[in-house]
Amino acid sequence: MSATTSPAPQLAAPRPRGGIVQSAKDSLVIAKRNLIRMSRIPEMIIFGVIQPVMFVVLFSYVFGGSISVGGSTSPAAYREFLMAGIFAQTVTFATAGAGAGIADDMHKGLIDRFRSLPMARGAVLTGRTLADLVQTTLTVIVLAVVALIVGWRTHENLGKVLAGFGLLLLLGYAFSWIGALIGLSVRTPEAATSGGLIWLFPLTFISNAFVPSDNMPAFLRHIAEWNPFSATVQAARELFGNLPPGYPEPTAWPMQHAVLASVLWSVLIIMAFRTFAVRKYRSATA
């Protein structure tokens, strides 16, 4: 009699653990891993701080006396008007770093290793974006100290000021999900860095960040007023008390209800791009 051999059993891929609590735990583990990695490369944080500090100094002292804000060309008035825009630019430019980090992990095969573990599928991306949020928060704190040194001041209570920074960080977190999608969609970290910045420049400059939108041509003014970046900048100025006297009353809905518009824009961006990024993650690593 000939013995029959049964095929060797195949090992099934580990199933991701479900549940919101477990997903949160997995995300925190990944966030911790990325924070430890960032702490071992301090130049990432240093260079991330130097650029916005340069923007503060250059815009404050080079353009401070040449741009009219609320009918005034006072450098002090422009400095207070400017800072909300610089803060918003800083948190959104972290998008490039988020994309480059994820693209680097993809390039080195780390994402495939994470996929082989029994963990929530979205935890890898959520952990990365949370770590980027912590780094962005540190950058904003340093930038705020520099701004105070050059003369920036707030004129509202502490609660409103903290709310303003909260909206800025929420926008930065929302944009980090755009960076995550870009990082998963390109082949190299260099491409992710370029892809994460090229669209940010028109988004930030066609806005109310550096000049009042009323000075723009009509078609650009409408774009600027409905720009999610502009809504957060306007909301931060209101909460910081940095709208100068004589500043014209806005006519567009996002500018009239800037705080609400800022929250809505950020939440919509997070919901949309987190969904796209997680789907891309599953297909890119399958």
mmCIF file of C-alpha atoms in Angstrom:
data_model
loop_
_atom_site.group_PDB
_atom_site.id
_atom_site.type_symbol
_atom_site.label_atom_id
_atom_site.label_comp_id
_atom_site.label_asym_id
_atom_site.label_seq_id
_atom_site.Cartn_x
_atom_site.Cartn_y
_atom_site.Cartn_z
ATOM 1 C CA MET A 1 0.000 0.000 0.000
ATOM 2 C CA SER A 2 1.180 3.463 -0.786
ATOM 3 C CA ALA A 3 0.908 5.962 1.963
ATOM 4 C CA THR A 4 -1.027 9.089 1.186
ATOM 5 C CA THR A 5 0.413 12.346 2.346
ATOM 6 C CA SER A 6 -1.748 15.263 3.227
ATOM 7 C CA PRO A 7 -0.605 18.736 2.192
ATOM 8 C CA ALA A 8 1.184 20.691 4.877
ATOM 9 C CA PRO A 9 -1.120 23.134 6.600
ATOM 10 C CA GLN A 10 -0.564 26.735 5.600
ATOM 11 C CA LEU A 11 -0.066 29.307 8.285
ATOM 12 C CA ALA A 12 -2.794 31.882 8.228
ATOM 13 C CA ALA A 13 -1.841 35.517 8.426
ATOM 14 C CA PRO A 14 -2.442 36.932 11.886
ATOM 15 C CA ARG A 15 -5.753 38.623 12.207
ATOM 16 C CA PRO A 16 -5.758 42.221 13.380
ATOM 17 C CA ARG A 17 -7.241 42.685 16.806
ATOM 18 C CA GLY A 18 -10.443 44.638 16.749
ATOM 19 C CA GLY A 19 -12.086 47.106 19.069
ATOM 20 C CA ILE A 20 -11.606 50.792 19.612
ATOM 21 C CA VAL A 21 -9.623 50.318 22.825
ATOM 22 C CA GLN A 22 -7.202 47.860 21.247
ATOM 23 C CA SER A 23 -6.834 50.080 18.183
ATOM 24 C CA ALA A 24 -5.989 53.013 20.444
ATOM 25 C CA LYS A 25 -3.382 50.916 22.286
ATOM 26 C CA ASP A 26 -1.786 49.826 19.004
ATOM 27 C CA SER A 27 -1.735 53.409 17.775
ATOM 28 C CA LEU A 28 0.003 54.587 20.963
ATOM 29 C CA VAL A 29 2.630 51.858 20.607
ATOM 30 C CA ILE A 30 3.413 53.036 17.060
ATOM 31 C CA ALA A 31 3.394 56.661 18.206
ATOM 32 C CA LYS A 32 5.903 55.817 20.951
ATOM 33 C CA ARG A 33 8.115 54.056 18.432
ATOM 34 C CA ASN A 34 8.134 57.111 16.170
ATOM 35 C CA LEU A 35 8.778 59.527 19.036
ATOM 36 C CA ILE A 36 11.759 57.467 20.168
ATOM 37 C CA ARG A 37 13.045 57.508 16.611
ATOM 38 C CA MET A 38 12.623 61.282 16.388
ATOM 39 C CA SER A 39 14.455 61.799 19.681
ATOM 40 C CA ARG A 40 17.433 59.914 18.259
ATOM 41 C CA ILE A 41 17.549 62.234 15.241
ATOM 42 C CA PRO A 42 17.473 65.685 16.908
ATOM 43 C CA GLU A 43 18.344 67.489 13.673
ATOM 44 C CA MET A 44 14.812 66.682 12.465
ATOM 45 C CA ILE A 45 13.382 68.797 15.278
ATOM 46 C CA ILE A 46 16.063 71.499 15.029
ATOM 47 C CA PHE A 47 15.581 72.057 11.302
ATOM 48 C CA GLY A 48 11.807 71.941 11.784
ATOM 49 C CA VAL A 49 12.102 74.858 14.218
ATOM 50 C CA ILE A 50 14.632 76.954 12.291
ATOM 51 C CA GLN A 51 12.461 77.474 9.199
ATOM 52 C CA PRO A 52 9.395 79.017 10.919
ATOM 53 C CA VAL A 53 11.677 81.154 13.121
ATOM 54 C CA MET A 54 13.278 82.523 9.943
ATOM 55 C CA PHE A 55 9.822 83.299 8.540
ATOM 56 C CA VAL A 56 8.903 85.197 11.702
ATOM 57 C CA VAL A 57 12.049 87.322 11.627
ATOM 58 C CA LEU A 58 12.035 87.955 7.871
ATOM 59 C CA PHE A 59 8.346 88.812 7.549
ATOM 60 C CA SER A 60 8.337 90.903 10.715
ATOM 61 C CA TYR A 61 11.316 93.075 9.911
ATOM 62 C CA VAL A 62 11.435 93.006 6.087
ATOM 63 C CA PHE A 63 7.727 93.405 5.291
ATOM 64 C CA GLY A 64 6.513 94.791 8.600
ATOM 65 C CA GLY A 65 6.429 98.440 7.601
ATOM 66 C CA SER A 66 5.302 98.038 3.993
ATOM 67 C CA ILE A 67 2.003 96.138 4.295
ATOM 68 C CA SER A 68 -1.142 97.945 5.375
ATOM 69 C CA VAL A 69 -3.360 96.131 7.874
ATOM 70 C CA GLY A 70 -6.594 97.820 8.863
ATOM 71 C CA GLY A 71 -5.325 101.093 7.403
ATOM 72 C CA SER A 72 -2.116 100.976 9.467
ATOM 73 C CA THR A 73 1.421 100.276 8.274
ATOM 74 C CA SER A 74 2.770 99.930 11.798
ATOM 75 C CA PRO A 75 5.280 97.052 12.070
ATOM 76 C CA ALA A 76 3.760 96.111 15.438
ATOM 77 C CA ALA A 77 0.268 95.855 13.946
ATOM 78 C CA TYR A 78 1.501 93.716 11.078
ATOM 79 C CA ARG A 79 3.472 91.501 13.460
ATOM 80 C CA GLU A 80 0.347 90.652 15.436
ATOM 81 C CA PHE A 81 -1.604 90.133 12.219
ATOM 82 C CA LEU A 82 1.152 87.915 10.825
ATOM 83 C CA MET A 83 1.703 85.457 13.652
ATOM 84 C CA ALA A 84 -1.509 83.448 13.221
ATOM 85 C CA GLY A 85 -0.515 82.904 9.589
ATOM 86 C CA ILE A 86 3.002 81.803 10.534
ATOM 87 C CA PHE A 87 1.629 79.391 13.131
ATOM 88 C CA ALA A 88 -0.779 77.910 10.582
ATOM 89 C CA GLN A 89 1.944 77.626 7.952
ATOM 90 C CA THR A 90 4.194 75.849 10.443
ATOM 91 C CA VAL A 91 1.645 73.200 11.418
ATOM 92 C CA THR A 92 0.663 72.503 7.812
ATOM 93 C CA PHE A 93 4.223 72.291 6.502
ATOM 94 C CA ALA A 94 4.687 69.329 8.854
ATOM 95 C CA THR A 95 2.703 67.466 6.174
ATOM 96 C CA ALA A 96 5.896 66.957 4.173
ATOM 97 C CA GLY A 97 7.630 65.334 7.131
ATOM 98 C CA ALA A 98 4.724 62.977 7.738
ATOM 99 C CA GLY A 99 4.685 61.889 4.118
ATOM 100 C CA ALA A 100 8.447 61.433 3.957
ATOM 101 C CA GLY A 101 8.473 59.360 7.161
ATOM 102 C CA ILE A 102 5.802 56.978 5.916
ATOM 103 C CA ALA A 103 7.443 56.718 2.486
ATOM 104 C CA ASP A 104 10.739 55.886 4.209
ATOM 105 C CA ASP A 105 9.060 53.140 6.240
ATOM 106 C CA MET A 106 7.512 51.770 3.059
ATOM 107 C CA HIS A 107 10.859 51.892 1.253
ATOM 108 C CA LYS A 108 12.626 49.985 4.064
ATOM 109 C CA GLY A 109 9.880 47.365 4.371
ATOM 110 C CA LEU A 110 8.838 48.341 7.889
ATOM 111 C CA ILE A 111 5.219 48.761 6.860
ATOM 112 C CA ASP A 112 5.179 45.140 5.638
ATOM 113 C CA ARG A 113 6.541 44.019 9.001
ATOM 114 C CA PHE A 114 3.833 45.931 10.819
ATOM 115 C CA ARG A 115 1.253 44.337 8.561
ATOM 116 C CA SER A 116 2.418 40.871 9.615
ATOM 117 C CA LEU A 117 1.565 41.660 13.243
ATOM 118 C CA PRO A 118 -1.920 41.153 14.747
ATOM 119 C CA MET A 119 -2.676 44.836 15.116
ATOM 120 C CA ALA A 120 -5.340 47.246 13.926
ATOM 121 C CA ARG A 121 -4.795 48.208 10.301
ATOM 122 C CA GLY A 122 -5.196 51.937 10.891
ATOM 123 C CA ALA A 123 -2.900 51.945 13.933
ATOM 124 C CA VAL A 124 0.295 52.314 11.908
ATOM 125 C CA LEU A 125 -0.892 55.514 10.275
ATOM 126 C CA THR A 126 -2.662 56.859 13.358
ATOM 127 C CA GLY A 127 0.444 56.319 15.464
ATOM 128 C CA ARG A 128 2.583 58.111 12.918
ATOM 129 C CA THR A 129 0.268 61.112 12.718
ATOM 130 C CA LEU A 130 0.057 61.327 16.519
ATOM 131 C CA ALA A 131 3.850 61.366 16.772
ATOM 132 C CA ASP A 132 3.972 64.118 14.161
ATOM 133 C CA LEU A 133 1.401 66.050 16.183
ATOM 134 C CA VAL A 134 3.657 65.903 19.254
ATOM 135 C CA GLN A 135 6.620 67.166 17.228
ATOM 136 C CA THR A 136 4.490 69.948 15.742
ATOM 137 C CA THR A 137 3.332 70.971 19.221
ATOM 138 C CA LEU A 138 6.936 71.331 20.382
ATOM 139 C CA THR A 139 7.738 73.417 17.303
ATOM 140 C CA VAL A 140 4.756 75.706 17.926
ATOM 141 C CA ILE A 141 5.801 76.230 21.562
ATOM 142 C CA VAL A 142 9.298 77.294 20.508
ATOM 143 C CA LEU A 143 7.854 79.500 17.775
ATOM 144 C CA ALA A 144 5.485 81.188 20.236
ATOM 145 C CA VAL A 145 8.420 82.033 22.512
ATOM 146 C CA VAL A 146 10.310 83.564 19.583
ATOM 147 C CA ALA A 147 7.206 85.510 18.576
ATOM 148 C CA LEU A 148 6.896 86.940 22.085
ATOM 149 C CA ILE A 149 10.542 87.997 21.927
ATOM 150 C CA VAL A 150 10.032 89.943 18.683
ATOM 151 C CA GLY A 151 6.948 91.685 20.062
ATOM 152 C CA TRP A 152 3.898 89.537 19.379
ATOM 153 C CA ARG A 153 1.201 89.750 22.043
ATOM 154 C CA THR A 154 -2.244 88.248 22.611
ATOM 155 C CA HIS A 155 -5.175 90.319 23.906
ATOM 156 C CA GLU A 156 -7.652 87.677 25.037
ATOM 157 C CA ASN A 157 -7.901 85.418 28.071
ATOM 158 C CA LEU A 158 -5.849 82.241 28.428
ATOM 159 C CA GLY A 159 -8.774 79.986 27.519
ATOM 160 C CA LYS A 160 -9.264 81.646 24.141
ATOM 161 C CA VAL A 161 -5.536 81.675 23.433
ATOM 162 C CA LEU A 162 -5.273 77.949 24.142
ATOM 163 C CA ALA A 163 -8.343 77.352 21.977
ATOM 164 C CA GLY A 164 -6.608 79.203 19.162
ATOM 165 C CA PHE A 165 -3.570 76.970 19.435
ATOM 166 C CA GLY A 166 -5.883 73.954 19.626
ATOM 167 C CA LEU A 167 -7.464 74.871 16.290
ATOM 168 C CA LEU A 168 -4.023 75.316 14.739
ATOM 169 C CA LEU A 169 -2.875 71.890 15.936
ATOM 170 C CA LEU A 170 -6.139 70.316 14.771
ATOM 171 C CA LEU A 171 -5.479 71.713 11.297
ATOM 172 C CA GLY A 172 -1.934 70.378 11.421
ATOM 173 C CA TYR A 173 -3.197 66.928 12.424
ATOM 174 C CA ALA A 174 -5.729 67.002 9.597
ATOM 175 C CA PHE A 175 -3.054 67.873 7.058
ATOM 176 C CA SER A 176 -0.781 65.113 8.368
ATOM 177 C CA TRP A 177 -3.336 62.635 7.010
ATOM 178 C CA ILE A 178 -2.902 64.221 3.590
ATOM 179 C CA GLY A 179 0.828 63.681 4.056
ATOM 180 C CA ALA A 180 0.194 60.057 5.024
ATOM 181 C CA LEU A 181 -1.722 59.466 1.795
ATOM 182 C CA ILE A 182 1.053 61.102 -0.233
ATOM 183 C CA GLY A 183 3.694 59.004 1.537
ATOM 184 C CA LEU A 184 1.818 55.819 0.673
ATOM 185 C CA SER A 185 1.349 56.883 -2.950
ATOM 186 C CA VAL A 186 4.976 57.581 -3.941
ATOM 187 C CA ARG A 187 8.066 55.400 -4.151
ATOM 188 C CA THR A 188 10.717 57.419 -2.331
ATOM 189 C CA PRO A 189 10.930 59.789 0.669
ATOM 190 C CA GLU A 190 12.306 62.494 -1.631
ATOM 191 C CA ALA A 191 9.199 62.326 -3.805
ATOM 192 C CA ALA A 192 7.021 62.452 -0.681
ATOM 193 C CA THR A 193 8.793 65.607 0.510
ATOM 194 C CA SER A 194 8.316 67.325 -2.858
ATOM 195 C CA GLY A 195 4.742 66.103 -3.158
ATOM 196 C CA GLY A 196 3.984 67.282 0.362
ATOM 197 C CA LEU A 197 5.206 70.833 -0.263
ATOM 198 C CA ILE A 198 4.362 71.689 -3.861
ATOM 199 C CA TRP A 199 0.624 72.115 -3.220
ATOM 200 C CA LEU A 200 1.092 73.807 0.157
ATOM 201 C CA PHE A 201 2.690 76.945 -1.245
ATOM 202 C CA PRO A 202 -0.349 78.095 -3.278
ATOM 203 C CA LEU A 203 -2.653 76.996 -0.457
ATOM 204 C CA THR A 204 -0.848 79.151 2.120
ATOM 205 C CA PHE A 205 -0.129 82.170 -0.072
ATOM 206 C CA ILE A 206 -3.610 82.364 -1.626
ATOM 207 C CA SER A 207 -5.028 82.968 1.818
ATOM 208 C CA ASN A 208 -5.263 85.641 4.478
ATOM 209 C CA ALA A 209 -2.095 84.431 6.221
ATOM 210 C CA PHE A 210 0.313 87.163 5.142
ATOM 211 C CA VAL A 211 -1.844 89.888 3.594
ATOM 212 C CA PRO A 212 -5.533 90.803 4.008
ATOM 213 C CA SER A 213 -7.614 89.007 1.398
ATOM 214 C CA ASP A 214 -9.446 92.278 0.610
ATOM 215 C CA ASN A 215 -6.324 93.449 -1.248
ATOM 216 C CA MET A 216 -6.521 90.521 -3.692
ATOM 217 C CA PRO A 217 -8.274 90.432 -7.070
ATOM 218 C CA ALA A 218 -11.885 89.317 -6.800
ATOM 219 C CA PHE A 219 -11.401 85.736 -8.019
ATOM 220 C CA LEU A 220 -8.425 85.166 -5.714
ATOM 221 C CA ARG A 221 -10.276 86.756 -2.795
ATOM 222 C CA HIS A 222 -13.104 84.242 -3.110
ATOM 223 C CA ILE A 223 -10.618 81.361 -3.183
ATOM 224 C CA ALA A 224 -8.803 82.747 -0.146
ATOM 225 C CA GLU A 225 -12.008 83.247 1.835
ATOM 226 C CA TRP A 226 -13.139 79.647 1.298
ATOM 227 C CA ASN A 227 -9.674 78.221 1.855
ATOM 228 C CA PRO A 228 -9.632 75.944 4.969
ATOM 229 C CA PHE A 229 -6.236 77.399 5.792
ATOM 230 C CA SER A 230 -7.743 80.919 5.872
ATOM 231 C CA ALA A 231 -10.553 79.826 8.195
ATOM 232 C CA THR A 232 -8.091 78.597 10.806
ATOM 233 C CA VAL A 233 -5.919 81.697 10.471
ATOM 234 C CA GLN A 234 -8.952 83.943 10.907
ATOM 235 C CA ALA A 235 -10.164 81.914 13.889
ATOM 236 C CA ALA A 236 -6.738 82.067 15.546
ATOM 237 C CA ARG A 237 -6.586 85.840 15.073
ATOM 238 C CA GLU A 238 -9.982 86.234 16.681
ATOM 239 C CA LEU A 239 -9.072 83.998 19.619
ATOM 240 C CA PHE A 240 -5.684 85.681 20.078
ATOM 241 C CA GLY A 241 -7.231 89.152 19.818
ATOM 242 C CA ASN A 242 -4.936 89.975 16.897
ATOM 243 C CA LEU A 243 -7.467 91.510 14.510
ATOM 244 C CA PRO A 244 -6.288 95.126 14.180
ATOM 245 C CA PRO A 245 -8.642 98.094 14.636
ATOM 246 C CA GLY A 246 -10.220 99.120 11.365
ATOM 247 C CA TYR A 247 -9.942 95.640 9.875
ATOM 248 C CA PRO A 248 -12.867 95.273 7.431
ATOM 249 C CA GLU A 249 -15.781 93.045 8.382
ATOM 250 C CA PRO A 250 -15.693 89.791 6.386
ATOM 251 C CA THR A 251 -18.486 88.976 3.974
ATOM 252 C CA ALA A 252 -17.857 85.265 3.279
ATOM 253 C CA TRP A 253 -19.462 82.729 5.630
ATOM 254 C CA PRO A 254 -16.188 80.963 6.620
ATOM 255 C CA MET A 255 -14.688 84.298 7.654
ATOM 256 C CA GLN A 256 -17.803 85.373 9.559
ATOM 257 C CA HIS A 257 -17.909 82.070 11.496
ATOM 258 C CA ALA A 258 -14.207 81.294 11.436
ATOM 259 C CA VAL A 259 -14.032 79.101 14.539
ATOM 260 C CA LEU A 260 -16.886 76.861 13.398
ATOM 261 C CA ALA A 261 -15.573 76.781 9.821
ATOM 262 C CA SER A 262 -12.093 75.854 11.047
ATOM 263 C CA VAL A 263 -13.402 72.910 13.070
ATOM 264 C CA LEU A 264 -15.628 71.708 10.228
ATOM 265 C CA TRP A 265 -12.849 71.905 7.637
ATOM 266 C CA SER A 266 -10.368 70.049 9.859
ATOM 267 C CA VAL A 267 -12.827 67.297 10.798
ATOM 268 C CA LEU A 268 -13.855 66.790 7.164
ATOM 269 C CA ILE A 269 -10.223 66.572 6.052
ATOM 270 C CA ILE A 270 -9.430 64.026 8.790
ATOM 271 C CA MET A 271 -12.469 61.876 7.961
ATOM 272 C CA ALA A 272 -11.834 61.927 4.217
ATOM 273 C CA PHE A 273 -8.077 61.495 4.079
ATOM 274 C CA ARG A 274 -7.889 58.986 6.927
ATOM 275 C CA THR A 275 -10.306 56.808 4.969
ATOM 276 C CA PHE A 276 -8.281 57.213 1.769
ATOM 277 C CA ALA A 277 -4.966 56.625 3.556
ATOM 278 C CA VAL A 278 -6.095 53.451 5.343
ATOM 279 C CA ARG A 279 -7.451 52.041 2.073
ATOM 280 C CA LYS A 280 -4.205 52.903 0.322
ATOM 281 C CA TYR A 281 -2.241 51.294 3.160
ATOM 282 C CA ARG A 282 -4.135 48.032 2.757
ATOM 283 C CA SER A 283 -3.683 47.921 -1.006
ATOM 284 C CA ALA A 284 -0.093 49.155 -1.011
ATOM 285 C CA THR A 285 1.059 46.467 1.399
ATOM 286 C CA ALA A 286 -1.113 43.586 0.227
#
